[in-house]
Amino acid sequence: MAVGEITLGPVLFNWPAEQWRDFYFRVADEATVSTVYVGETVCSKRAPLFADVLDSVVARLKAAGKTVVFSTLAEVASDKDRNVVRDTCANGDDWVEANDTGALYRLKGRPHHVGPFVNTYNEHTAAFLSRNGAVNVCLPPELSSAAVANFCAAVGSTITTEVLVFGRVPLALSARCYHARAHGRVKDNCQFVCDRDADGLSLQTIAGQPFLTINGIQTMSHEYLCLLEEIGDLREAGVSRFRLSPHSCDMVAVAAVFQDVLDRTIEPTEGREQLRALSLPAPFCNGFYHTRPGYEWVGQP
């Protein structure tokens, strides 16, 4: 049975450079996470916004003993996007996480990670990725418990398996920018309006019910995924890495809760109450894992 470690995925939102820097500085100094993913995965236009602070963030994380992995874009639709992916994959001896097939091409033969935006649904895909050089795969968040268990059983020790266990669920990417459209702008002249929403812009149905969240070109869940109760089963299945997706809440506290549950120093139900005390702006969900609609919550209320 895998012991497991807590990891921190890349920031998916458009935060001011100072906030982005200070977030990672605090993670370096205080968070109980072993691996930290950095880089722009949603929109290539955002990448230059934190370029001036990236080196200091990486240096601070490495000095704190964290493993740093550079994440690539998840959607490549222009020459600019391709150049951003090329530059990310050219990070010398640093670890890189591929989030699209273009990055897989550039990383061929080099040990690397594969992110949740690549459709790694079965052991046949995993075998191909392993031959390409992948050593760790973060599975897509829509997989059920049975699918995760089958995947782990099939790949064995050839690839380590990572699962997203906290945060709004990334669902889809589009060539169009929903954030820009919502403010009467176009993608090429968006004026980075997505920076107004630190955790994404909430959508409502005609009846006024919260429905989804938009983040630039990305569609996300309204609810926050929380797989605290499922960590034991995931460990038994062979999952060894448990990924938290950054939000503007106290992520150091979130990491501590998940580490305590992983270490079995607190019960998952107690951990969930500690997370609720952080006053997250949406309820929890775990539906996909239990073969239900993703927004649903299965278990104790």
XYZ file of C-alpha atoms in Angstrom:
301
model
C 0.000 0.000 0.000
C 1.312 3.434 -0.963
C 2.089 5.765 1.924
C 1.279 8.896 -0.040
C 2.225 12.560 -0.157
C 0.367 15.823 -0.531
C 1.119 17.874 -3.655
C 0.025 21.345 -4.743
C -1.103 21.906 -8.309
C -0.479 25.094 -10.296
C -2.518 28.237 -9.634
C -5.247 28.141 -12.288
C -6.475 31.703 -11.762
C -5.177 35.140 -12.761
C -3.763 36.513 -9.519
C -1.694 39.717 -9.305
C 2.015 38.930 -9.478
C 2.603 40.010 -5.882
C -0.215 37.810 -4.594
C 1.035 34.894 -6.712
C 4.573 35.363 -5.350
C 3.493 35.730 -1.727
C 1.252 32.684 -1.997
C 4.161 30.473 -3.053
C 6.521 32.069 -0.540
C 4.123 31.064 2.240
C 3.758 27.584 0.755
C 7.544 27.265 0.783
C 7.807 28.371 4.392
C 4.742 26.755 5.973
C 2.864 24.217 3.831
C 3.147 20.469 4.393
C 3.396 19.643 0.699
C 6.244 17.791 -0.950
C 5.799 18.715 -4.614
C 4.663 22.084 -5.953
C 3.559 22.673 -9.543
C 4.069 26.167 -10.951
C 3.327 27.812 -14.285
C 0.437 28.931 -16.463
C -1.856 26.142 -17.626
C -4.958 28.062 -18.773
C -4.070 31.134 -20.868
C -0.727 31.969 -22.473
C -1.495 35.690 -22.205
C -1.160 35.412 -18.423
C 2.306 33.835 -18.408
C 4.274 37.107 -18.692
C 2.335 38.624 -15.774
C 4.314 36.682 -13.149
C 7.512 36.137 -15.162
C 9.441 38.678 -13.089
C 8.759 36.814 -9.833
C 8.974 33.240 -11.110
C 12.683 32.764 -10.439
C 12.400 33.997 -6.854
C 9.412 31.716 -6.240
C 11.205 28.665 -7.610
C 14.338 29.463 -5.599
C 12.308 29.859 -2.390
C 10.454 26.591 -2.942
C 13.632 24.650 -3.688
C 15.408 26.140 -0.687
C 12.534 24.852 1.448
C 13.077 21.333 0.127
C 10.063 21.260 -2.200
C 10.211 19.484 -5.542
C 9.231 22.028 -8.205
C 7.473 20.923 -11.379
C 6.776 23.350 -14.236
C 3.303 22.846 -15.719
C 2.576 23.489 -19.393
C -0.509 24.966 -21.040
C -3.484 22.652 -21.338
C -4.746 24.112 -24.620
C -2.504 25.098 -27.516
C -4.277 27.040 -30.268
C -1.774 29.606 -31.548
C 1.903 30.197 -32.235
C 2.113 32.107 -28.967
C 0.738 29.099 -27.103
C 3.230 26.801 -28.801
C 6.095 29.110 -27.881
C 5.022 29.127 -24.224
C 4.949 25.321 -24.214
C 8.327 25.179 -25.929
C 9.883 27.519 -23.376
C 8.392 25.599 -20.446
C 9.690 22.284 -21.751
C 13.157 23.813 -22.229
C 13.652 24.166 -18.455
C 16.911 22.239 -18.454
C 17.067 19.607 -15.745
C 13.866 20.744 -14.005
C 10.769 18.588 -13.857
C 7.990 19.450 -16.314
C 4.327 18.414 -16.295
C 2.784 17.943 -19.743
C -0.819 19.045 -20.059
C -1.214 18.570 -23.811
C 0.200 16.317 -26.494
C 2.493 19.028 -27.866
C 4.350 19.009 -24.568
C 4.501 15.213 -24.681
C 6.257 15.498 -28.037
C 8.833 17.938 -26.677
C 9.442 15.833 -23.547
C 9.829 12.507 -25.339
C 12.629 10.441 -23.824
C 12.958 12.722 -20.797
C 11.491 11.862 -17.374
C 8.427 14.034 -16.814
C 4.975 14.266 -15.246
C 1.612 14.149 -17.019
C -1.162 16.430 -15.799
C -4.922 15.947 -15.409
C -5.698 17.711 -18.694
C -4.313 14.757 -20.665
C -6.957 12.055 -21.075
C -5.197 9.234 -19.248
C -8.162 6.913 -18.762
C -6.622 3.431 -18.951
C -3.475 1.356 -18.722
C -2.920 1.389 -22.495
C -2.545 5.169 -22.461
C -0.346 4.867 -19.375
C 1.902 2.376 -21.176
C 2.326 4.791 -24.077
C 3.071 7.658 -21.705
C 5.570 5.551 -19.794
C 7.432 4.680 -23.001
C 7.516 8.397 -23.759
C 9.211 9.097 -20.418
C 6.351 9.785 -18.000
C 7.030 8.778 -14.394
C 3.930 10.286 -12.757
C 0.368 10.736 -13.997
C -2.313 12.903 -12.411
C -5.577 11.293 -13.484
C -8.492 13.302 -14.918
C -10.864 14.259 -12.071
C -13.953 12.683 -13.631
C -12.765 9.105 -13.034
C -14.694 6.891 -10.621
C -13.225 4.913 -7.740
C -13.379 1.701 -9.777
C -11.595 3.338 -12.720
C -8.857 4.678 -10.442
C -8.397 1.284 -8.771
C -8.263 -0.524 -12.111
C -5.725 1.956 -13.419
C -3.445 1.583 -10.388
C -3.660 -2.193 -10.518
C -2.765 -2.234 -14.195
C 0.203 0.164 -14.074
C 1.696 -1.235 -10.861
C 4.970 0.494 -10.049
C 5.771 1.624 -13.585
C 4.154 5.046 -12.977
C 3.148 6.812 -9.789
C -0.502 7.834 -9.706
C -1.737 11.239 -8.555
C -5.369 12.246 -7.936
C -6.936 15.667 -7.458
C -8.563 15.688 -4.008
C -9.370 19.363 -3.351
C -10.509 22.391 -5.315
C -12.882 23.402 -8.035
C -12.902 20.712 -10.697
C -11.497 21.682 -14.123
C -14.094 20.519 -16.636
C -13.399 21.978 -20.080
C -11.378 24.456 -22.126
C -12.567 26.555 -25.053
C -10.967 28.589 -27.822
C -13.157 31.486 -26.667
C -12.750 33.447 -23.452
C -15.914 33.388 -21.370
C -14.568 35.961 -18.945
C -13.962 38.481 -21.722
C -17.370 37.832 -23.268
C -19.113 38.307 -19.913
C -17.646 41.818 -19.749
C -18.396 42.747 -23.356
C -14.853 42.179 -24.555
C -13.127 39.840 -26.983
C -10.318 37.431 -26.206
C -7.641 39.449 -28.018
C -8.574 42.593 -26.093
C -9.641 41.075 -22.782
C -7.582 43.533 -20.679
C -7.041 40.583 -18.314
C -10.525 41.012 -16.849
C -10.284 37.538 -15.271
C -8.127 39.101 -12.552
C -11.338 40.372 -10.946
C -12.248 36.881 -9.760
C -9.618 35.235 -7.571
C -11.427 31.871 -7.624
C -13.290 32.213 -10.899
C -16.570 33.881 -11.908
C -19.673 32.058 -10.702
C -22.451 31.271 -13.171
C -26.121 30.859 -12.321
C -28.999 29.125 -14.009
C -32.046 31.086 -15.203
C -33.630 30.156 -11.880
C -30.735 31.827 -10.050
C -29.053 28.666 -8.801
C -25.222 28.470 -8.755
C -24.148 26.236 -11.619
C -20.565 26.468 -12.874
C -17.501 28.688 -12.594
C -15.608 30.312 -15.457
C -11.910 31.094 -15.403
C -10.876 32.750 -18.633
C -11.278 30.058 -21.301
C -11.824 27.382 -18.651
C -15.058 25.946 -17.275
C -14.899 24.647 -13.705
C -17.293 23.262 -11.133
C -19.076 25.617 -8.779
C -18.504 23.183 -5.928
C -15.172 22.357 -4.309
C -14.036 18.777 -4.728
C -13.205 17.192 -1.377
C -12.004 13.592 -1.209
C -10.956 13.487 2.440
C -13.195 10.525 3.233
C -11.905 8.697 0.176
C -8.173 9.016 0.919
C -8.025 5.634 2.652
C -9.565 3.876 -0.350
C -7.301 5.759 -2.735
C -4.245 4.690 -0.746
C -5.381 1.074 -0.764
C -5.895 1.272 -4.527
C -2.294 2.410 -5.038
C -2.575 6.197 -5.351
C 0.553 7.766 -3.881
C 0.067 11.478 -4.567
C -2.886 13.612 -3.522
C -3.161 16.950 -5.308
C -4.645 20.145 -3.909
C -5.658 22.851 -6.375
C -4.808 26.366 -5.095
C -7.570 28.828 -4.231
C -7.600 32.118 -2.340
C -8.539 30.414 0.930
C -5.880 29.416 3.483
C -4.162 26.688 1.481
C -1.593 26.102 4.222
C -4.471 25.118 6.501
C -5.998 22.965 3.752
C -2.691 21.153 3.247
C -2.376 20.579 6.993
C -5.842 19.001 7.146
C -5.129 16.627 4.281
C -1.741 15.716 5.732
C -3.331 14.953 9.101
C -5.913 12.703 7.462
C -3.219 11.029 5.380
C -1.175 10.466 8.538
C -4.305 9.218 10.327
C -3.882 11.678 13.175
C -7.449 12.914 12.664
C -10.565 11.344 11.180
C -11.757 12.530 7.750
C -15.012 13.839 9.217
C -13.039 16.040 11.619
C -10.896 17.237 8.759
C -13.970 18.138 6.724
C -15.276 20.258 9.581
C -11.933 22.053 9.732
C -12.190 22.795 6.012
C -15.728 24.092 6.435
C -14.430 26.485 9.086
C -12.433 28.187 6.307
C -15.751 29.566 4.948
C -15.334 28.368 1.383
C -17.755 30.101 -1.026
C -19.342 26.870 -2.279
C -20.292 23.407 -0.970
C -18.220 20.254 -1.338
C -18.688 17.641 -4.044
C -17.399 14.126 -4.744
C -19.931 12.826 -7.248
C -17.584 11.734 -10.020
C -15.671 9.440 -7.674
C -18.933 7.707 -6.722
C -20.224 7.414 -10.328
C -22.735 10.198 -9.762
C -23.067 13.662 -11.320
C -19.901 15.498 -10.376
C -21.606 18.280 -8.414
C -23.249 15.880 -5.976
C -22.088 15.058 -2.466
C -22.151 11.378 -1.495
C -21.784 10.580 2.194
C -22.543 12.263 5.475
C -23.957 15.777 4.983
